Short mmCIF file of C-alpha atoms in Angstrom, two decimals:
data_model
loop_
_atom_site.label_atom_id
_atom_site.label_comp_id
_atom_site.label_asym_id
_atom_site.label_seq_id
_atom_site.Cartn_x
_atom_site.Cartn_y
_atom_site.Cartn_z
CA UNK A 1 6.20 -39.21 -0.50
CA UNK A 2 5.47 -38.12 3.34
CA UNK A 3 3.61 -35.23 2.17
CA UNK A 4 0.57 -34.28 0.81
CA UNK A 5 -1.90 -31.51 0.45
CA UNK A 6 -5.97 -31.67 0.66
CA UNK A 7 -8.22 -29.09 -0.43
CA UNK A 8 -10.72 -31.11 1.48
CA UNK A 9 -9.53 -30.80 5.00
CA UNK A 10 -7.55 -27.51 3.39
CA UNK A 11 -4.19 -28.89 5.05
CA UNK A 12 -1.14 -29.23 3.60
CA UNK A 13 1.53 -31.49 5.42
CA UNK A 14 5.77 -30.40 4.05
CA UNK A 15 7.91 -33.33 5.31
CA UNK A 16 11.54 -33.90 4.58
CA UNK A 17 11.05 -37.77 5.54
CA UNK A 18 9.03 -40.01 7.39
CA UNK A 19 11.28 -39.69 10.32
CA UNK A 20 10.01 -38.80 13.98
CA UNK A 21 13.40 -36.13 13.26
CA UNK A 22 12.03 -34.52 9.89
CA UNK A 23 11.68 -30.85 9.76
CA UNK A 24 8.04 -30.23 8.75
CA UNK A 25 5.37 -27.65 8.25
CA UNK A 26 1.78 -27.96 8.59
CA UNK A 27 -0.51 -25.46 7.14
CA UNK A 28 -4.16 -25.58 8.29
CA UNK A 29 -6.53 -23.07 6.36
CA UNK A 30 -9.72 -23.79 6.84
CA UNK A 31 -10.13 -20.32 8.99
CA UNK A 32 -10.05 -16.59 8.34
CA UNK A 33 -6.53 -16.83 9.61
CA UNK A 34 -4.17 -19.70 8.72
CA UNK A 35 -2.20 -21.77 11.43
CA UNK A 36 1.35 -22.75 11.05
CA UNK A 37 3.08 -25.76 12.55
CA UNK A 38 6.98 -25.83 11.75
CA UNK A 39 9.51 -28.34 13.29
CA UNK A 40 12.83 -28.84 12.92
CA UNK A 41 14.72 -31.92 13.46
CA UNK A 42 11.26 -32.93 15.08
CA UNK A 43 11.27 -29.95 17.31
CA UNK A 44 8.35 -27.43 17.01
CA UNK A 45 9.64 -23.99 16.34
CA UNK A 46 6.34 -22.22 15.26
CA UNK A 47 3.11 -23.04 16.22
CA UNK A 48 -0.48 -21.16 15.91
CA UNK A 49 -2.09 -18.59 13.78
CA UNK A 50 0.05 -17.38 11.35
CA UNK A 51 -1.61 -13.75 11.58
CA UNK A 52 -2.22 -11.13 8.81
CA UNK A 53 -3.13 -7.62 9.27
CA UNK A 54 -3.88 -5.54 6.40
CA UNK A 55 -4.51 -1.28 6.82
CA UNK A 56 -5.76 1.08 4.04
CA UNK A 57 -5.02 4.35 5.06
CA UNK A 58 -6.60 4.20 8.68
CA UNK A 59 -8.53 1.43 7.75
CA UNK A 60 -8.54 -2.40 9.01
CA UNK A 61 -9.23 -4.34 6.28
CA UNK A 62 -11.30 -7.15 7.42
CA UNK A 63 -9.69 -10.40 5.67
CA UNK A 64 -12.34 -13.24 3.80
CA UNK A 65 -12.94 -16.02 5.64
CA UNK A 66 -11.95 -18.33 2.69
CA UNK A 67 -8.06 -19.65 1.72
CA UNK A 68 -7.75 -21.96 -1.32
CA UNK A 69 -4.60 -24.22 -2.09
CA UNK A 70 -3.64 -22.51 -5.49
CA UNK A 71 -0.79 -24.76 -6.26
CA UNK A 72 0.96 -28.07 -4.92
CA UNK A 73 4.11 -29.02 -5.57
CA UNK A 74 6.12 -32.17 -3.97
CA UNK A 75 9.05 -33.75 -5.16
CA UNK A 76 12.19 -35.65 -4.22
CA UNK A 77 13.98 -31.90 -3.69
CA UNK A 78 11.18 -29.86 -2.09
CA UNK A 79 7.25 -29.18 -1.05
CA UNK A 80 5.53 -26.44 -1.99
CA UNK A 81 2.55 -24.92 -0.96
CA UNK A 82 0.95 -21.65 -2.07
CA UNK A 83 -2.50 -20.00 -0.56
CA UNK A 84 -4.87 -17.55 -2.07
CA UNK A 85 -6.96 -15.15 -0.19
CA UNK A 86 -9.20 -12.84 -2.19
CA UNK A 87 -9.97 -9.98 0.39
CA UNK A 88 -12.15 -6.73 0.16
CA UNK A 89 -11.96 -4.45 -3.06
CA UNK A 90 -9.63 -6.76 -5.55
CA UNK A 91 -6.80 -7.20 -2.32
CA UNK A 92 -5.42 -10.54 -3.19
CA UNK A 93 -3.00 -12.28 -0.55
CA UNK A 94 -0.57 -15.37 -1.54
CA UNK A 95 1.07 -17.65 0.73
CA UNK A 96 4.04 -19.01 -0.09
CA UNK A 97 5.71 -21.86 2.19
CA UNK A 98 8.60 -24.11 0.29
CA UNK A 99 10.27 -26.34 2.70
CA UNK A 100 13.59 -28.10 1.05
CA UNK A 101 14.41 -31.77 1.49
CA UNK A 102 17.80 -31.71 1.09
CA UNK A 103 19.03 -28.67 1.99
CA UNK A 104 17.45 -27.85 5.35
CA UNK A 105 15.66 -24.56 4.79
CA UNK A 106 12.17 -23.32 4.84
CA UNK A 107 10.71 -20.12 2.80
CA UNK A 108 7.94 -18.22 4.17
CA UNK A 109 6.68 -15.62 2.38
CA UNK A 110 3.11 -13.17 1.82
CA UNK A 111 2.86 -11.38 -1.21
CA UNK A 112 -0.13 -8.75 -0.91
CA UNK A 113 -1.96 -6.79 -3.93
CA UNK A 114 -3.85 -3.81 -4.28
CA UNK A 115 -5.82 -1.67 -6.20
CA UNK A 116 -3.09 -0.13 -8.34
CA UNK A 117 -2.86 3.91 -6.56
CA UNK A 118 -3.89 2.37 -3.07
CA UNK A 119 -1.04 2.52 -0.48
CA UNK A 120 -1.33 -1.08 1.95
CA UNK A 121 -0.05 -1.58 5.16
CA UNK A 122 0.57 -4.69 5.77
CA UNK A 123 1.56 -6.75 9.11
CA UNK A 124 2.79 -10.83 9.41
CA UNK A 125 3.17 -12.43 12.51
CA UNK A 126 4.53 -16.00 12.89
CA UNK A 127 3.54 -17.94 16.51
CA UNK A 128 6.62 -19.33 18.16
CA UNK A 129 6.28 -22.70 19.58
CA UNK A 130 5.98 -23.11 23.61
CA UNK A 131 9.44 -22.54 24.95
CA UNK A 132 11.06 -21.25 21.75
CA UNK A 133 13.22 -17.29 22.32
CA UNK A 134 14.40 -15.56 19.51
CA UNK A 135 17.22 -13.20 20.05
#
């Protein structure tokens, strides 16, 4: 398989194939904030801090400095990644990233919880590569 996952370096590498042209995502989250490499076709589309800004009220919560891998999964039809963050007062984010072999798509996703009663702002960001517009 061209990709693997170490809670070690806390890196998880999403390849389609071992070609210089496989789409890819790299996940690096051995900071407070997790960076995000995507290509496809062997072109970078998103690169840097994949940012996360959570607000209580008027409140910034301050995020933990610690991500875990929570589950792996690679097979012949996709990888799939999934972080944990466990914040201030019980928050608890997930990071989902699923990148499909054969079907040339890739899921990003954050799924934030609360105290039950406490309202949450929350606010994602994802880096576009050097050179990449969006429209």
């Amino acid at each position: 398989m061209p990709s693997s996952q170490s809670d070690w370096a806390r890196l998880a590498v999403l390849r389609s194939d071992w070609s210089p042209q496989a789409n890819s995502v790299v996940v690096s989250h051995h900071q407070s904030v997790p960076g995000l490499e995507a290509a496809i076709g062997g072109i970078p589309i998103l690169q840097g801090p994949w940012q996360l800004e959570l607000q209580a009220g008027s409140t910034v919560l301050e995020l933990a400095d610690e991500w875990s891998c929570v589950c792996w999964q690679s097979d012949a039809d996709l990888d799939y990644a999934e972080l944990q963050m466990v914040g201030p007062k019980g928050c608890r984010v997930e990071r989902q990233v699923l990148l499909s072999r054969t079907e040339q798509f890739l899921i990003l996703a954050d799924t934030v919880r609360n105290a039950p009663g406490e309202p949450l702002c929350v606010k994602s960001t994802l880096p576009l590569a050097p050179g990449v517009t969006y429209q």
